Amino acid sequence: MAMLGDIVQSVEMWLKLIRKPQPYVDPDLDPVLLVPGIAGSILKAVEHENGNEERVWVRILEADSKFCSKLWSRFDPSTGKTVSLDPSTSITVPEERYGLYAIDVLDPDLIIGQESVYYFHDMIVEMIKWGFQEGKTLFGFGYDFRQSNRLQDTLDRLAAKLESVCKASGGKKINIISHSMGGLLVKCFMGLHSDVFEKYVKNWIAIAAPFRGAPGYIASTFLNGVSFVEGWEQNFFISKWSMHQLLIECPSIYELMACPYFHWQHMPLLEIWREKEGCNGIPQTILESYRPGESIDIFKESLSGNSIDYGGENIPLPFNLEILKWAKETHKVLSEAKVPSGVKFYNIYGINLETPHSVCYGSEETPITDIRDLRLSEPRYVCVDGDGTVPVESAKADGLNAEARVGIPGEHRGILCEPHLYRILKHWLKAGNPDPFYNPINDYVILPTAFEMESLHEKGIQVTSLKEEWEIITEDQGNQDANKNSLVSSISVSQGPNKQSSRSEAHATVIVRPQNEGKQHVELNAISVSIDAQS
């Protein structure tokens, strides 16, 4: 019997050795809810008759045909909802893994493996390293991104999600992290249900949110469509034309147009080189420019003959003025929303990439003769600074009382994989070991390495000397600056005597040594001499 017990103990020990180590869990963390942007949630079509589910976004095999048959929609102005053309199915968002499954890896077969289909995956992996736990402190909120950001059905689901997250985490308030259009969804909820928002939310961190729209990107989307992935991977995916037909009936896209209530520092324009007959009968080429409100007539004319064949029926899909009317009301909600007093708001936006702002069609040599041909024309962009999709001007213009606004070099979706972003989030979420010397605004760490101070007072003269040294730790830049000379600066301050003060002088020298392996050494040497005015 003893020998059997030894065998059992040996097997148990072996099982412990091969068992994967459990991830570190920090029970003191406040819960986090991740909210994706447009096209950032897995969608399934559910058959009404038998309840069978079929993945329609994102899928690889038969992607285009399933997309068109299950997701193509028409807008219902009476409800503000976009309804699928297929009456036998409904579109749902999977809820597995506490909502994280739908916003983690969108590609079911991991064939493409790009940032566009690895949505929040890297961030989820990183946050689990910090001690977050799925279902306890880490959750996701996927949604039908075809719909309006103020659709009541979606807002009701978000309210229920906030309540369930709060309960699952033991009554703690929630940190919301939104990306892209998810920021508009959260802001609409905050504006329309501020009491619920204040009850459950502690902090809201918006990343790459198009608060005032994505003018260049959306203008070309209306006229030409958009590819969710670029390059050869498009052969496995949804065609640009199929995506175009969907987006024309999506309120969410109209809500991403340039905000009509915003005073743009750089006005986004739609420009067209057109050939027109001059007063003398000779054709002339002129450049026409249209402001956001004026562009509507161009969209209407260009899409006037647009239609799709669905099940043998020809369905017209012009530019939808009913959706435009709905979107204008959404813009008002967004412009009037305010952060409740008990909530802190943070804004992170992408920088250093050329970002479409104004769009130009045709050229002086090859002008546009028929506006309906714009759908077949390649746009050229006038770009501004941003993340490649959302201009900095739009992303920063949240109109809210923000604790901080931080620009991070990065691409619109790729920013979710940036180590720079993770350092900032880790600090704001108070995850892991706190670093009191980290500055999330400028993304550096200050480490004091030396401090000496001496003071001598004799016969009315006081001399104080100070020596202090720091290391500033930033993202590793290699040895590119190692051979540069040190930067030396001197500062002198003096004050003359009067009845209230003494005569004093101070001199300081600051030496900044070149950065090497992500570290920059700073030395401060200062001396102060003060003479008592009464001596």
Coordinates of C-alpha atoms in Angstrom, one line a residue:
M1 CA 0.0 0.0 0.0
A2 CA 2.9 2.3 0.8
M3 CA 4.4 1.6 -2.6
L4 CA 1.2 2.5 -4.3
G5 CA 1.1 5.8 -2.3
D6 CA 4.6 6.6 -3.5
I7 CA 3.6 6.0 -7.1
V8 CA 0.5 8.3 -6.7
Q9 CA 2.7 11.0 -5.2
S10 CA 5.2 10.6 -8.0
V11 CA 2.5 11.0 -10.6
E12 CA 1.1 14.0 -8.9
M13 CA 4.5 15.6 -8.7
W14 CA 5.0 14.9 -12.5
L15 CA 1.7 16.4 -13.3
K16 CA 2.6 19.6 -11.3
L17 CA 5.9 19.8 -13.2
I18 CA 4.2 19.7 -16.7
R19 CA 1.3 21.9 -15.7
K20 CA 1.5 25.3 -17.2
P21 CA 2.2 28.1 -14.6
Q22 CA -0.8 30.1 -13.7
P23 CA -0.6 33.8 -14.7
Y24 CA 0.0 36.4 -12.1
V25 CA -3.2 37.9 -10.8
D26 CA -3.5 41.2 -9.0
P27 CA -6.8 41.2 -7.0
D28 CA -6.4 44.9 -6.2
L29 CA -6.7 46.1 -9.8
D30 CA -9.8 48.0 -11.0
P31 CA -11.6 46.3 -13.9
V32 CA -11.0 47.3 -17.5
L33 CA -13.6 47.2 -20.3
L34 CA -12.1 47.3 -23.9
V35 CA -14.3 48.9 -26.6
P36 CA -13.2 48.5 -30.2
G37 CA -13.8 50.7 -33.3
I38 CA -15.5 50.1 -36.6
A39 CA -15.2 46.6 -38.0
G40 CA -13.5 45.6 -34.7
S41 CA -16.0 43.0 -33.5
I42 CA -16.7 39.5 -34.7
L43 CA -20.3 39.2 -36.1
K44 CA -22.4 36.1 -36.5
A45 CA -25.6 35.5 -38.4
V46 CA -28.2 33.4 -36.5
E47 CA -30.9 31.5 -38.3
H48 CA -34.4 32.4 -37.0
E49 CA -35.8 28.9 -37.8
N50 CA -33.2 26.7 -36.1
G51 CA -30.8 29.0 -34.2
N52 CA -27.8 27.9 -36.2
E53 CA -24.9 30.4 -36.1
E54 CA -22.6 31.3 -38.9
R55 CA -19.6 33.6 -38.7
V56 CA -19.9 36.4 -41.2
W57 CA -17.3 38.9 -40.0
V58 CA -14.5 38.1 -40.1
R59 CA -14.2 34.9 -42.2
I60 CA -11.8 33.7 -45.0
L61 CA -13.5 31.0 -47.1
E62 CA -16.6 32.4 -49.0
A63 CA -15.9 35.7 -47.2
D64 CA -17.3 38.0 -49.9
S65 CA -20.5 36.0 -50.7
K66 CA -21.4 35.5 -47.0
F67 CA -20.7 39.2 -46.3
C68 CA -23.0 40.3 -49.1
S69 CA -25.8 37.9 -48.3
K70 CA -25.8 38.3 -44.5
L71 CA -24.5 41.9 -43.8
W72 CA -25.8 44.0 -46.7
S73 CA -28.5 46.2 -45.1
R74 CA -31.0 49.0 -45.5
F75 CA -31.5 51.8 -43.0
D76 CA -34.9 52.1 -41.2
P77 CA -35.4 55.8 -40.4
S78 CA -38.3 55.0 -38.0
T79 CA -36.0 53.1 -35.7
G80 CA -32.5 54.5 -36.7
K81 CA -31.4 50.9 -37.2
T82 CA -29.7 49.2 -40.2
V83 CA -31.5 46.0 -41.0
S84 CA -30.0 43.1 -42.9
L85 CA -31.5 42.3 -46.3
D86 CA -31.7 38.7 -45.3
P87 CA -35.0 38.4 -43.3
S88 CA -34.2 34.9 -42.1
T89 CA -31.2 35.8 -39.9
S90 CA -30.2 38.2 -37.2
I91 CA -26.7 39.6 -36.6
T92 CA -25.3 39.0 -33.1
V93 CA -21.9 39.5 -31.3
P94 CA -20.4 36.5 -29.5
E95 CA -20.0 36.9 -25.7
E96 CA -17.5 34.2 -25.0
R97 CA -14.6 35.0 -22.7
Y98 CA -16.6 37.8 -21.1
G99 CA -16.8 39.7 -24.3
L100 CA -13.1 39.5 -25.1
Y101 CA -13.4 36.7 -27.7
A102 CA -15.2 39.0 -30.2
I103 CA -12.5 41.8 -30.1
D104 CA -9.3 39.7 -29.7
V105 CA -8.3 38.0 -32.9
L106 CA -10.8 38.6 -35.7
D107 CA -9.2 36.3 -38.3
P108 CA -10.6 32.8 -37.5
D109 CA -7.8 30.9 -39.3
L110 CA -4.9 33.2 -38.5
I111 CA -4.1 33.3 -42.3
I112 CA -3.7 37.1 -42.6
G113 CA -2.2 37.8 -39.2
Q114 CA -2.1 41.5 -39.6
E115 CA -2.8 44.3 -37.1
S116 CA -6.2 44.8 -38.7
V117 CA -7.4 41.3 -37.6
Y118 CA -5.3 41.1 -34.5
Y119 CA -7.4 43.8 -32.8
F120 CA -7.0 44.0 -29.0
H121 CA -5.0 40.7 -28.9
D122 CA -1.5 42.2 -28.0
M123 CA -3.1 44.5 -25.4
I124 CA -5.0 41.7 -23.8
V125 CA -1.8 39.6 -23.6
E126 CA 0.1 42.5 -22.1
M127 CA -2.6 43.4 -19.5
I128 CA -2.7 39.8 -18.3
K129 CA 1.1 40.1 -17.6
W130 CA 0.2 43.1 -15.4
G131 CA -2.1 41.0 -13.3
F132 CA -5.5 41.5 -15.0
Q133 CA -7.7 38.4 -15.2
E134 CA -10.4 37.7 -17.7
G135 CA -13.8 37.7 -16.2
K136 CA -12.6 39.4 -13.0
T137 CA -10.8 42.6 -14.0
L138 CA -10.7 42.3 -17.8
F139 CA -13.7 42.4 -20.2
G140 CA -14.6 43.3 -23.7
F141 CA -17.6 45.0 -25.4
G142 CA -18.2 44.0 -29.0
Y143 CA -21.1 45.5 -31.0
D144 CA -22.7 45.6 -34.5
F145 CA -20.5 48.3 -36.0
R146 CA -23.0 48.9 -38.8
Q147 CA -25.3 50.7 -36.4
S148 CA -25.4 54.3 -35.1
N149 CA -23.3 55.1 -32.1
R150 CA -26.4 56.3 -30.4
L151 CA -28.7 53.4 -31.2
Q152 CA -30.6 52.6 -28.1
D153 CA -30.2 48.8 -28.4
T154 CA -26.4 49.2 -28.3
L155 CA -26.5 51.7 -25.4
D156 CA -28.8 49.4 -23.4
R157 CA -26.3 46.5 -24.0
L158 CA -23.4 48.8 -22.8
A159 CA -25.3 49.8 -19.7
A160 CA -26.0 46.1 -18.9
K161 CA -22.3 45.4 -19.5
L162 CA -21.1 48.1 -17.1
E163 CA -23.4 46.7 -14.4
S164 CA -22.2 43.1 -14.9
V165 CA -18.6 44.1 -14.9
C166 CA -19.0 46.1 -11.7
K167 CA -20.7 43.1 -10.0
A168 CA -18.1 40.6 -11.3
S169 CA -15.3 42.7 -9.9
G170 CA -16.8 43.1 -6.5
G171 CA -18.4 46.5 -6.9
K172 CA -15.4 48.4 -8.2
K173 CA -15.7 51.2 -10.7
I174 CA -14.5 50.6 -14.3
N175 CA -11.7 51.8 -16.5
I176 CA -13.0 52.1 -20.1
I177 CA -10.4 51.9 -22.9
S178 CA -11.9 52.7 -26.3
H179 CA -10.3 52.7 -29.7
S180 CA -11.3 54.7 -32.8
M181 CA -15.0 54.9 -33.3
G182 CA -15.5 53.1 -29.9
G183 CA -14.7 56.6 -28.5
L184 CA -17.8 58.0 -30.2
L185 CA -19.9 55.2 -28.9
V186 CA -18.7 55.8 -25.3
K187 CA -19.1 59.5 -25.7
C188 CA -22.7 59.1 -26.9
F189 CA -23.5 56.9 -24.0
M190 CA -21.9 59.4 -21.6
G191 CA -23.9 62.2 -23.1
L192 CA -27.2 60.4 -23.1
H193 CA -26.8 58.4 -19.8
S194 CA -24.4 60.4 -17.7
D195 CA -25.9 59.1 -14.5
V196 CA -25.2 55.5 -15.4
F197 CA -21.7 56.5 -16.7
E198 CA -20.9 58.3 -13.4
K199 CA -22.2 55.4 -11.3
Y200 CA -20.0 52.7 -12.9
V201 CA -17.0 54.4 -14.6
K202 CA -13.8 55.6 -12.9
N203 CA -11.6 56.5 -15.9
W204 CA -12.2 56.7 -19.6
I205 CA -9.1 56.4 -21.9
A206 CA -9.9 57.2 -25.6
I207 CA -7.3 56.0 -28.1
A208 CA -7.3 57.4 -31.7
A209 CA -10.9 58.6 -31.5
P210 CA -12.2 60.6 -34.5
F211 CA -14.0 63.0 -32.2
R212 CA -14.6 65.5 -35.1
G213 CA -14.6 62.9 -37.9
A214 CA -12.1 61.5 -40.3
P215 CA -12.8 63.8 -43.3
G216 CA -10.4 62.5 -46.0
Y217 CA -10.9 58.9 -45.2
I218 CA -14.7 59.0 -45.1
A219 CA -15.1 61.2 -48.2
S220 CA -13.2 58.7 -50.3
T221 CA -15.1 55.8 -48.5
F222 CA -18.4 57.2 -49.7
L223 CA -17.2 57.6 -53.3
N224 CA -14.9 54.6 -53.7
G225 CA -15.3 52.2 -50.7
V226 CA -12.5 51.0 -48.5
S227 CA -10.3 47.9 -48.1
F228 CA -10.2 46.5 -44.6
V229 CA -6.7 45.0 -45.4
E230 CA -4.3 46.0 -48.1
G231 CA -2.0 44.1 -50.5
W232 CA -2.3 40.5 -51.6
E233 CA -4.3 39.6 -48.5
Q234 CA -7.4 41.2 -50.2
N235 CA -7.6 38.1 -52.3
F236 CA -8.8 36.2 -49.2
F237 CA -11.1 38.9 -48.0
I238 CA -14.0 41.2 -48.7
S239 CA -13.8 43.1 -52.0
K240 CA -13.6 46.9 -51.8
W241 CA -16.9 47.2 -53.8
S242 CA -18.8 44.9 -51.5
M243 CA -17.6 46.9 -48.5
H244 CA -18.6 50.1 -50.3
Q245 CA -22.2 48.9 -50.7
L246 CA -22.5 48.0 -47.0
L247 CA -21.1 51.3 -45.7
I248 CA -23.4 53.5 -47.8
E249 CA -26.3 52.2 -45.5
C250 CA -24.3 52.4 -42.2
P251 CA -25.2 55.3 -39.9
S252 CA -21.8 54.8 -38.1
I253 CA -20.0 55.9 -41.3
Y254 CA -22.1 59.1 -41.7
E255 CA -21.3 59.9 -38.0
L256 CA -17.6 59.8 -39.0
M257 CA -18.0 62.6 -41.5
A258 CA -16.4 66.0 -40.8
C259 CA -18.4 67.4 -37.9
P260 CA -20.5 70.3 -39.1
Y261 CA -20.4 72.1 -35.8
F262 CA -16.6 72.2 -35.5
H263 CA -14.4 75.2 -36.5
W264 CA -11.6 73.5 -38.4
Q265 CA -8.2 75.1 -38.2
H266 CA -7.5 73.4 -41.6
M267 CA -10.8 73.1 -43.4
P268 CA -11.2 69.7 -45.1
L269 CA -12.2 70.0 -48.7
L270 CA -13.4 67.8 -51.5
E271 CA -11.7 69.1 -54.7
I272 CA -12.5 68.1 -58.3
W273 CA -10.7 69.0 -61.5
R274 CA -13.6 69.5 -63.9
E275 CA -13.9 70.2 -67.6
K276 CA -16.5 72.8 -68.4
E277 CA -17.5 74.8 -71.5
G278 CA -16.2 78.4 -71.3
C279 CA -18.1 81.5 -72.4
N280 CA -16.4 81.3 -75.8
G281 CA -17.4 77.7 -76.3
I282 CA -13.9 76.4 -75.7
P283 CA -13.6 73.8 -72.9
Q284 CA -11.8 74.9 -69.8
T285 CA -10.4 72.9 -66.9
I286 CA -11.1 74.4 -63.4
L287 CA -10.5 73.2 -59.9
E288 CA -13.7 73.2 -57.8
S289 CA -13.5 73.1 -54.0
Y290 CA -16.3 72.0 -51.7
R291 CA -16.5 72.4 -47.9
P292 CA -18.0 69.5 -45.8
G293 CA -21.6 70.7 -46.1
E294 CA -21.2 71.5 -49.8
S295 CA -19.8 68.0 -50.5
I296 CA -23.2 66.5 -49.9
D297 CA -24.5 67.4 -53.4
I298 CA -21.4 65.7 -54.9
F299 CA -22.1 62.5 -53.0
K300 CA -25.7 62.6 -54.1
E301 CA -24.9 63.1 -57.7
S302 CA -22.0 60.5 -57.8
L303 CA -24.1 57.8 -56.1
S304 CA -27.4 58.6 -57.8
G305 CA -27.2 55.5 -60.0
N306 CA -25.7 53.1 -57.4
S307 CA -27.5 49.8 -56.9
I308 CA -26.9 46.2 -56.0
D309 CA -28.3 42.9 -57.1
Y310 CA -29.6 41.0 -54.1
G311 CA -31.3 37.6 -54.9
G312 CA -32.2 38.7 -58.4
E313 CA -33.7 42.0 -57.2
N314 CA -32.1 45.3 -58.1
I315 CA -32.0 47.5 -55.0
P316 CA -31.0 51.2 -55.4
L317 CA -28.4 52.4 -52.8
P318 CA -27.9 56.2 -53.3
F319 CA -26.4 58.5 -50.8
N320 CA -28.9 58.2 -47.9
L321 CA -30.2 61.6 -46.8
E322 CA -32.3 60.0 -44.0
I323 CA -29.1 58.6 -42.4
L324 CA -27.5 62.0 -42.9
K325 CA -30.3 63.6 -40.9
W326 CA -29.8 61.0 -38.2
A327 CA -26.1 61.6 -38.1
K328 CA -26.5 65.3 -37.6
E329 CA -28.4 64.6 -34.4
T330 CA -25.6 62.3 -33.3
H331 CA -23.1 65.0 -33.9
K332 CA -25.2 67.3 -31.6
V333 CA -25.2 64.6 -28.9
L334 CA -21.4 64.3 -29.2
S335 CA -20.8 68.0 -29.1
E336 CA -22.9 68.5 -26.0
A337 CA -21.6 65.5 -23.9
K338 CA -19.6 66.3 -20.8
V339 CA -17.5 64.2 -18.5
P340 CA -19.3 63.7 -15.1
S341 CA -17.5 65.2 -12.1
G342 CA -16.6 61.8 -10.7
V343 CA -14.9 60.5 -13.8
K344 CA -11.4 61.2 -15.2
F345 CA -10.9 61.4 -19.0
Y346 CA -7.6 60.7 -20.9
N347 CA -7.0 61.2 -24.6
I348 CA -4.3 59.3 -26.6
Y349 CA -3.9 60.1 -30.3
G350 CA -1.6 59.0 -33.1
I351 CA 1.0 61.3 -34.7
N352 CA 3.8 61.5 -37.3
L353 CA 1.9 59.9 -40.2
E354 CA 0.5 61.5 -43.3
T355 CA -3.2 61.4 -42.8
P356 CA -5.9 62.2 -45.5
H357 CA -7.7 65.4 -44.8
S358 CA -8.8 66.9 -48.2
V359 CA -9.5 64.7 -51.2
C360 CA -8.9 65.6 -54.9
Y361 CA -10.2 63.8 -58.0
G362 CA -9.0 64.2 -61.5
S363 CA -6.1 66.5 -62.6
E364 CA -5.6 69.4 -64.9
E365 CA -4.5 67.0 -67.6
T366 CA -7.3 64.4 -67.0
P367 CA -10.3 66.3 -65.6
I368 CA -13.6 64.7 -64.5
T369 CA -16.3 65.1 -67.1
D370 CA -19.1 63.2 -65.3
I371 CA -19.5 63.3 -61.5
R372 CA -20.8 59.7 -61.6
D373 CA -17.3 58.6 -62.7
L374 CA -15.9 59.6 -59.3
R375 CA -16.7 56.1 -58.1
L376 CA -14.2 54.8 -60.7
S377 CA -11.5 57.4 -60.0
E378 CA -8.5 57.1 -57.7
P379 CA -8.5 59.9 -55.1
R380 CA -5.4 61.9 -54.2
Y381 CA -5.1 63.3 -50.7
V382 CA -3.9 66.5 -49.1
C383 CA -2.5 65.2 -45.9
V384 CA -2.0 66.5 -42.3
D385 CA -0.4 65.0 -39.2
G386 CA -2.2 62.1 -37.7
D387 CA -2.3 58.3 -37.5
G388 CA -2.9 57.7 -41.2
T389 CA -6.7 57.7 -40.7
V390 CA -7.6 60.3 -38.0
P391 CA -6.1 63.7 -38.1
V392 CA -4.5 65.0 -34.9
E393 CA -6.8 68.1 -35.0
S394 CA -9.9 65.8 -34.9
A395 CA -8.5 63.4 -32.3
K396 CA -7.5 66.1 -29.9
A397 CA -10.8 68.1 -30.2
D398 CA -12.8 66.0 -27.7
G399 CA -14.3 69.1 -26.1
L400 CA -13.9 67.5 -22.7
N401 CA -12.1 68.3 -19.5
A402 CA -9.1 65.9 -19.9
E403 CA -6.6 64.9 -17.3
A404 CA -4.0 64.5 -20.1
R405 CA -3.8 64.4 -23.9
V406 CA -0.8 62.5 -25.3
G407 CA 0.4 62.0 -28.8
I408 CA 2.0 58.7 -29.7
P409 CA 3.8 58.0 -33.1
G410 CA 1.8 55.1 -34.6
E411 CA -0.7 53.9 -37.2
H412 CA -4.4 53.9 -36.5
R413 CA -4.8 50.3 -35.6
G414 CA -1.1 49.5 -35.1
I415 CA -1.0 52.0 -32.1
L416 CA -2.7 49.2 -30.1
C417 CA 0.5 47.2 -30.3
E418 CA 2.9 50.1 -29.3
P419 CA 5.1 49.5 -26.2
H420 CA 4.9 53.3 -25.7
L421 CA 1.1 53.0 -25.3
Y422 CA 1.5 50.1 -22.8
R423 CA 3.8 52.1 -20.6
I424 CA 1.3 54.9 -20.4
L425 CA -1.7 52.6 -19.8
K426 CA 0.2 50.7 -17.1
H427 CA 0.9 54.0 -15.3
W428 CA -2.7 55.3 -15.6
L429 CA -4.2 52.0 -14.6
K430 CA -1.8 51.7 -11.6
A431 CA -0.9 48.2 -12.7
G432 CA 2.3 46.4 -11.7
N433 CA 4.9 47.9 -9.5
P434 CA 4.3 51.7 -9.4
D435 CA 7.1 53.9 -10.8
P436 CA 7.0 57.4 -9.1
F437 CA 9.6 58.7 -11.5
Y438 CA 7.7 57.9 -14.7
N439 CA 6.3 60.8 -16.7
P440 CA 3.5 59.4 -19.0
I441 CA 3.1 62.7 -20.9
N442 CA 6.7 62.6 -22.2
D443 CA 7.3 58.9 -21.8
Y444 CA 10.4 58.9 -19.7
V445 CA 11.6 57.7 -16.4
I446 CA 13.8 59.9 -14.1
L447 CA 16.0 57.9 -11.8
P448 CA 18.0 59.9 -9.1
T449 CA 21.5 58.6 -9.0
A450 CA 23.3 61.1 -6.7
F451 CA 22.4 64.0 -4.3
E452 CA 24.8 66.1 -2.3
M453 CA 24.1 69.4 -0.5
E454 CA 26.3 71.4 1.8
S455 CA 25.6 74.7 3.5
L456 CA 28.0 77.1 5.4
H457 CA 27.1 80.2 7.3
E458 CA 29.7 82.6 8.7
K459 CA 29.8 86.4 9.4
G460 CA 26.6 87.1 7.5
I461 CA 27.5 85.1 4.4
Q462 CA 25.8 81.9 3.6
V463 CA 27.2 79.6 0.9
T464 CA 25.1 76.6 -0.3
S465 CA 26.4 74.1 -2.8
L466 CA 24.3 71.4 -4.6
K467 CA 25.2 68.5 -6.7
E468 CA 22.4 66.3 -8.2
E469 CA 22.5 63.7 -10.9
W470 CA 19.7 61.8 -12.8
E471 CA 19.3 59.2 -15.5
I472 CA 16.5 59.7 -17.9
I473 CA 15.3 56.4 -19.3
T474 CA 13.5 56.5 -22.6
E475 CA 12.7 54.0 -25.3
D476 CA 15.9 52.4 -26.5
Q477 CA 17.4 54.4 -29.3
G478 CA 20.6 52.4 -29.6
N479 CA 23.9 54.1 -29.8
Q480 CA 23.0 56.6 -32.5
D481 CA 23.9 59.6 -30.3
A482 CA 26.8 58.0 -28.4
N483 CA 29.5 60.0 -30.3
K484 CA 27.9 63.4 -29.9
N485 CA 29.3 66.0 -27.5
S486 CA 27.7 66.7 -24.1
L487 CA 25.4 69.6 -23.9
V488 CA 26.5 72.2 -21.2
S489 CA 24.3 75.0 -20.1
S490 CA 25.0 77.7 -17.5
I491 CA 22.4 79.7 -15.5
S492 CA 23.1 82.8 -13.3
V493 CA 20.7 84.7 -11.1
S494 CA 21.4 87.7 -8.9
Q495 CA 19.3 89.9 -6.7
G496 CA 20.2 93.4 -5.3
P497 CA 19.7 94.4 -1.7
N498 CA 16.7 96.2 -0.4
K499 CA 15.0 96.6 2.9
Q500 CA 13.2 93.3 2.7
S501 CA 15.8 91.0 1.1
S502 CA 19.4 90.2 1.2
R503 CA 21.9 90.4 -1.7
S504 CA 22.3 87.0 -3.3
E505 CA 23.8 85.3 -6.3
A506 CA 23.3 81.8 -7.7
H507 CA 25.2 80.0 -10.4
A508 CA 24.3 76.6 -11.9
T509 CA 25.8 74.3 -14.6
V510 CA 23.7 71.6 -16.3
I511 CA 25.5 68.9 -18.2
V512 CA 23.4 66.6 -20.4
R513 CA 25.4 63.7 -21.7
P514 CA 24.4 62.0 -25.1
Q515 CA 21.9 59.3 -25.0
N516 CA 23.3 55.7 -25.0
E517 CA 21.2 52.5 -24.9
G518 CA 18.1 54.5 -24.0
K519 CA 19.7 56.3 -21.1
Q520 CA 20.6 60.0 -20.8
H521 CA 22.7 61.3 -17.9
V522 CA 22.1 64.7 -16.4
E523 CA 24.2 66.5 -13.9
L524 CA 23.4 69.7 -12.0
N525 CA 26.1 71.6 -10.1
A526 CA 24.9 74.8 -8.3
I527 CA 26.2 77.2 -5.8
S528 CA 24.4 80.0 -4.0
V529 CA 25.9 82.9 -2.1
S530 CA 23.7 85.1 0.2
I531 CA 24.9 88.2 2.1
D532 CA 22.8 89.5 5.0
A533 CA 21.6 93.0 4.2
Q534 CA 22.2 94.1 7.8
S535 CA 25.8 93.1 7.9

